[in-house]
Amino acid sequence: MPDSSPSSSRPPQVGRRTLLGAAAAATAAPVVLGSASRAAAAPAPRKKPRALPGGGDLGPNVLVFDPSTPGIQARLDEVFRQQESAQFGTGRYALLFKPGTYNGLNAQLGFYTSIAGLGLSPDDTTINGDVTVDAGWFNGNATQNFWRSAENLALVPVNGTNRWAVAQAAPFRRMHVRGGLNLAPSGYGWASGGYIADSRIDGQIGPYSQQQWYTRDSAIGSWLNGVWNMVFSGVEGAPAQSFPNPPYTTLATTPVSREKPFLYLQGSEYRVFLPEKRTNARGVTWGNGTPRGTSLPLTQFYVARPGVSAATLNQALEQGLHLLLTPGIYHLSEPLRINRANTVVLGLGYATLIPDGGVTAVKVADVDGVRLAGFLVDAGPVNSPTLLEIGPRGASRDHSANPTTVQDVFIRIGGAGPGKATTSMVVNSRHTIIDHTWVWRADHGDGVGWETNRADYGVVVNGDDVLATGLFVEHFNKYDVQWFGQRGRTIFFQNEKAYDAPNQAAIQNGSLKGYAAYRVGDAVTSHEGWGLGSYCYYNVDPTIVQHHGFAAPVRPDVRFHNLLVVSLGGQGQYECVINDTGSPTSGTSTVPSTVVSYP
């Protein structure tokens, strides 16, 4: 979002939000056709590929430290120098710390960098020091601090407060901060985050300039302030419900949650822990010793390296292995097909899947308990009809006891180069939990333009009983979210409409001015949402008018709580908040228009 620094001092790629500083390898054998004289001969049997091994080395971009490792700070600094401003670069890193105590470290995190402890509990791995995200690379504006993460560590910050100034796709999971947490950059420039889950912050969390934030199933000492949209579910110590002033949306519990899988060490053996499902969850999962769940040895995973073919990945899946995607970029000539219940696909260091030739990157069958976590899907230059499909069309099985979870799975269309996709994510399976995603049609970078990185729809939900906790979807040419399933629920939604619409006609939706950011289908009889926000910044044609941010059928069981729309500096305007309800946004004031309850 916009910043007030002069253009001559901005680093490259500043198209995003510049007004806010002034505003509040085994493939299947080919089939060979025989000659006419042998047409009647029986085909030779296809040779079964050799079984792929499980386990193995994590590769050169997973850096594993223990307390006796020499030169840890120098290695951390080296990775940071490379990644600090590499917003659309190809580097990918996971920094893993074995259980123990580390003194005097400051792990600064740049793009595509994840840091994590390797214990079963965050308190198994303590850093007497900091894990820092700041925005020096971008003149103190943190609204582009995407794609980085911290997990499963205890921090004792040097000055008592750790700085975590992030924007989208930067989860802070399963962390214990023995002190405070500052979510703003040095100088308190703008930030546009963010997400915390399963974490304990002993002191105060100060969002300061953060426009929006979602905190789930955690414990905090206190919370300082709010700008537009601060949402809490299942958080001990959360501020009381008070939207819109202060803009706090507070739910005592989270209806259903299941924490993200994580890598840990049991002795010298790597394993992946699979936390169990919780209902009406509140507080952290790890506060009373060993967390509840199951674990798998790394030998049950195919440990993938960049350059491996999609055919080999699918062979591993068919063989019954799970997938661990080590950091890097993977080109896919065919979809990854996940057909087995309880399959885990876990990425490290923002492993990135690029579908080639217009294929879908990942297709999940209508089965129980699939866990997708920790990777980025980057659209290719040939249009893909979809990028991620959870369940086939018409999926109808009951997965309430063991849902599929999609966690820290991020989708990007354009930015790193040309990319196109008609629909980014389609959810057909019932009871799916989407727990923190950022689905983004790029507004800056390479391969960006109204038609250049065309992407009409962000997330489409057809399945019933789907829950989204932490839904970030931005800049699509038409609808950002369309929800057709029954009994859907969303806790926290953040959206910006596409900046680059050339004129009013380009977004005209029949008789309506513009496509809603979040649309509930006309046939839906039950739906509920809490803490949903949509912003517009039509910088190509600031005269564009968007009728509303939200659209839904008017029925007693289709309910919304705490909605807002904002025009950033008057670059475009909203006439209403939801349907025909809610005041228009006012001039250039960048003041939200809110609806506390609908209908």
PDB file of N, CA and C in Angstrom, residues 58 96-99 116-121 124-125 152 174 261-274 290-291 293-298 346 348:
ATOM      1  N   LEU A  58      18.092 -33.213   3.348  1.00  0.00           N
ATOM      2  CA  LEU A  58      17.171 -32.103   3.118  1.00  0.00           C
ATOM      3  C   LEU A  58      17.686 -31.084   2.110  1.00  0.00           C
ATOM      4  N   LEU A  96      16.820 -24.029  10.233  1.00  0.00           N
ATOM      5  CA  LEU A  96      16.289 -24.929  11.251  1.00  0.00           C
ATOM      6  C   LEU A  96      17.258 -25.018  12.428  1.00  0.00           C
ATOM      7  N   PHE A  97      16.715 -24.915  13.648  1.00  0.00           N
ATOM      8  CA  PHE A  97      17.522 -24.903  14.857  1.00  0.00           C
ATOM      9  C   PHE A  97      17.174 -26.109  15.718  1.00  0.00           C
ATOM     10  N   LYS A  98      18.193 -26.944  15.976  1.00  0.00           N
ATOM     11  CA  LYS A  98      17.985 -28.094  16.842  1.00  0.00           C
ATOM     12  C   LYS A  98      17.678 -27.633  18.268  1.00  0.00           C
ATOM     13  N   PRO A  99      17.003 -28.466  19.052  1.00  0.00           N
ATOM     14  CA  PRO A  99      16.710 -28.083  20.426  1.00  0.00           C
ATOM     15  C   PRO A  99      17.970 -27.689  21.188  1.00  0.00           C
ATOM     16  N   ALA A 116      12.710 -21.994  11.948  1.00  0.00           N
ATOM     17  CA  ALA A 116      11.900 -22.885  12.791  1.00  0.00           C
ATOM     18  C   ALA A 116      12.793 -23.644  13.749  1.00  0.00           C
ATOM     19  N   GLY A 117      12.229 -23.967  14.904  1.00  0.00           N
ATOM     20  CA  GLY A 117      12.876 -24.873  15.838  1.00  0.00           C
ATOM     21  C   GLY A 117      12.523 -26.311  15.531  1.00  0.00           C
ATOM     22  N   LEU A 118      13.346 -27.225  15.984  1.00  0.00           N
ATOM     23  CA  LEU A 118      13.175 -28.647  15.692  1.00  0.00           C
ATOM     24  C   LEU A 118      12.791 -29.450  16.933  1.00  0.00           C
ATOM     25  N   GLY A 119      12.181 -28.773  17.905  1.00  0.00           N
ATOM     26  CA  GLY A 119      11.672 -29.491  19.068  1.00  0.00           C
ATOM     27  C   GLY A 119      10.194 -29.795  18.918  1.00  0.00           C
ATOM     28  N   LEU A 120       9.669 -30.591  19.867  1.00  0.00           N
ATOM     29  CA  LEU A 120       8.222 -30.836  19.880  1.00  0.00           C
ATOM     30  C   LEU A 120       7.470 -29.642  20.446  1.00  0.00           C
ATOM     31  N   SER A 121       8.139 -28.855  21.288  1.00  0.00           N
ATOM     32  CA  SER A 121       7.558 -27.652  21.864  1.00  0.00           C
ATOM     33  C   SER A 121       8.430 -26.461  21.486  1.00  0.00           C
ATOM     34  N   ASP A 124      11.504 -25.943  23.564  1.00  0.00           N
ATOM     35  CA  ASP A 124      12.671 -26.818  23.416  1.00  0.00           C
ATOM     36  C   ASP A 124      13.835 -26.101  22.746  1.00  0.00           C
ATOM     37  N   THR A 125      13.541 -25.030  22.022  1.00  0.00           N
ATOM     38  CA  THR A 125      14.564 -24.320  21.249  1.00  0.00           C
ATOM     39  C   THR A 125      14.464 -22.841  21.588  1.00  0.00           C
ATOM     40  N   ASN A 152       7.796 -22.368  15.895  1.00  0.00           N
ATOM     41  CA  ASN A 152       8.276 -23.379  16.837  1.00  0.00           C
ATOM     42  C   ASN A 152       9.557 -22.986  17.569  1.00  0.00           C
ATOM     43  N   ARG A 174       3.169 -21.004  16.368  1.00  0.00           N
ATOM     44  CA  ARG A 174       3.772 -21.887  17.373  1.00  0.00           C
ATOM     45  C   ARG A 174       5.038 -21.267  17.953  1.00  0.00           C
ATOM     46  N   PRO A 261       1.210 -29.148  10.191  1.00  0.00           N
ATOM     47  CA  PRO A 261       2.276 -30.129  10.432  1.00  0.00           C
ATOM     48  C   PRO A 261       3.638 -29.444  10.538  1.00  0.00           C
ATOM     49  N   PHE A 262       4.544 -30.056  11.297  1.00  0.00           N
ATOM     50  CA  PHE A 262       5.876 -29.453  11.398  1.00  0.00           C
ATOM     51  C   PHE A 262       6.941 -30.530  11.551  1.00  0.00           C
ATOM     52  N   LEU A 263       8.114 -30.205  11.069  1.00  0.00           N
ATOM     53  CA  LEU A 263       9.277 -31.084  11.142  1.00  0.00           C
ATOM     54  C   LEU A 263       9.922 -30.938  12.520  1.00  0.00           C
ATOM     55  N   TYR A 264      10.341 -32.069  13.112  1.00  0.00           N
ATOM     56  CA  TYR A 264      11.045 -32.007  14.391  1.00  0.00           C
ATOM     57  C   TYR A 264      12.028 -33.166  14.476  1.00  0.00           C
ATOM     58  N   LEU A 265      12.873 -33.118  15.494  1.00  0.00           N
ATOM     59  CA  LEU A 265      13.865 -34.162  15.722  1.00  0.00           C
ATOM     60  C   LEU A 265      13.484 -34.985  16.945  1.00  0.00           C
ATOM     61  N   GLN A 266      13.518 -36.293  16.776  1.00  0.00           N
ATOM     62  CA  GLN A 266      13.411 -37.217  17.908  1.00  0.00           C
ATOM     63  C   GLN A 266      14.747 -37.937  17.991  1.00  0.00           C
ATOM     64  N   GLY A 267      15.579 -37.484  18.906  1.00  0.00           N
ATOM     65  CA  GLY A 267      16.965 -37.951  18.891  1.00  0.00           C
ATOM     66  C   GLY A 267      17.645 -37.415  17.649  1.00  0.00           C
ATOM     67  N   SER A 268      18.139 -38.306  16.822  1.00  0.00           N
ATOM     68  CA  SER A 268      18.765 -37.885  15.563  1.00  0.00           C
ATOM     69  C   SER A 268      17.851 -38.128  14.361  1.00  0.00           C
ATOM     70  N   GLU A 269      16.604 -38.533  14.626  1.00  0.00           N
ATOM     71  CA  GLU A 269      15.685 -38.886  13.543  1.00  0.00           C
ATOM     72  C   GLU A 269      14.708 -37.746  13.279  1.00  0.00           C
ATOM     73  N   TYR A 270      14.617 -37.345  12.014  1.00  0.00           N
ATOM     74  CA  TYR A 270      13.608 -36.369  11.628  1.00  0.00           C
ATOM     75  C   TYR A 270      12.243 -37.046  11.541  1.00  0.00           C
ATOM     76  N   ARG A 271      11.250 -36.363  12.083  1.00  0.00           N
ATOM     77  CA  ARG A 271       9.868 -36.796  11.988  1.00  0.00           C
ATOM     78  C   ARG A 271       8.988 -35.592  11.671  1.00  0.00           C
ATOM     79  N   VAL A 272       7.772 -35.849  11.228  1.00  0.00           N
ATOM     80  CA  VAL A 272       6.795 -34.793  10.984  1.00  0.00           C
ATOM     81  C   VAL A 272       5.629 -35.002  11.945  1.00  0.00           C
ATOM     82  N   PHE A 273       5.361 -33.976  12.753  1.00  0.00           N
ATOM     83  CA  PHE A 273       4.272 -34.065  13.726  1.00  0.00           C
ATOM     84  C   PHE A 273       2.973 -33.569  13.096  1.00  0.00           C
ATOM     85  N   LEU A 274       1.895 -34.303  13.355  1.00  0.00           N
ATOM     86  CA  LEU A 274       0.585 -33.982  12.805  1.00  0.00           C
ATOM     87  C   LEU A 274      -0.362 -33.678  13.963  1.00  0.00           C
ATOM     88  N   THR A 290       3.779 -32.337  25.976  1.00  0.00           N
ATOM     89  CA  THR A 290       3.749 -32.863  24.613  1.00  0.00           C
ATOM     90  C   THR A 290       2.424 -32.537  23.939  1.00  0.00           C
ATOM     91  N   PRO A 291       2.446 -31.991  22.745  1.00  0.00           N
ATOM     92  CA  PRO A 291       1.199 -31.690  22.045  1.00  0.00           C
ATOM     93  C   PRO A 291       0.457 -32.970  21.668  1.00  0.00           C
ATOM     94  N   GLY A 293      -1.445 -35.387  19.126  1.00  0.00           N
ATOM     95  CA  GLY A 293      -1.419 -35.684  17.706  1.00  0.00           C
ATOM     96  C   GLY A 293      -0.618 -36.943  17.451  1.00  0.00           C
ATOM     97  N   THR A 294      -0.227 -37.117  16.212  1.00  0.00           N
ATOM     98  CA  THR A 294       0.571 -38.269  15.810  1.00  0.00           C
ATOM     99  C   THR A 294       1.791 -37.781  15.048  1.00  0.00           C
ATOM    100  N   SER A 295       2.710 -38.704  14.773  1.00  0.00           N
ATOM    101  CA  SER A 295       3.872 -38.293  13.993  1.00  0.00           C
ATOM    102  C   SER A 295       4.262 -39.385  13.017  1.00  0.00           C
ATOM    103  N   LEU A 296       4.987 -38.954  11.989  1.00  0.00           N
ATOM    104  CA  LEU A 296       5.443 -39.853  10.933  1.00  0.00           C
ATOM    105  C   LEU A 296       6.950 -39.726  10.795  1.00  0.00           C
ATOM    106  N   PRO A 297       7.661 -40.845  10.607  1.00  0.00           N
ATOM    107  CA  PRO A 297       9.098 -40.750  10.336  1.00  0.00           C
ATOM    108  C   PRO A 297       9.344 -40.184   8.942  1.00  0.00           C
ATOM    109  N   LEU A 298      10.473 -39.537   8.784  1.00  0.00           N
ATOM    110  CA  LEU A 298      10.807 -38.958   7.479  1.00  0.00           C
ATOM    111  C   LEU A 298      10.921 -40.045   6.407  1.00  0.00           C
ATOM    112  N   LEU A 346       4.147 -31.197   2.617  1.00  0.00           N
ATOM    113  CA  LEU A 346       4.704 -30.142   3.455  1.00  0.00           C
ATOM    114  C   LEU A 346       5.877 -29.500   2.737  1.00  0.00           C
ATOM    115  N   LEU A 348       9.068 -26.696   2.687  1.00  0.00           N
ATOM    116  CA  LEU A 348      10.028 -25.967   3.506  1.00  0.00           C
ATOM    117  C   LEU A 348      10.540 -24.764   2.719  1.00  0.00           C
TER     118      LEU A 348
END
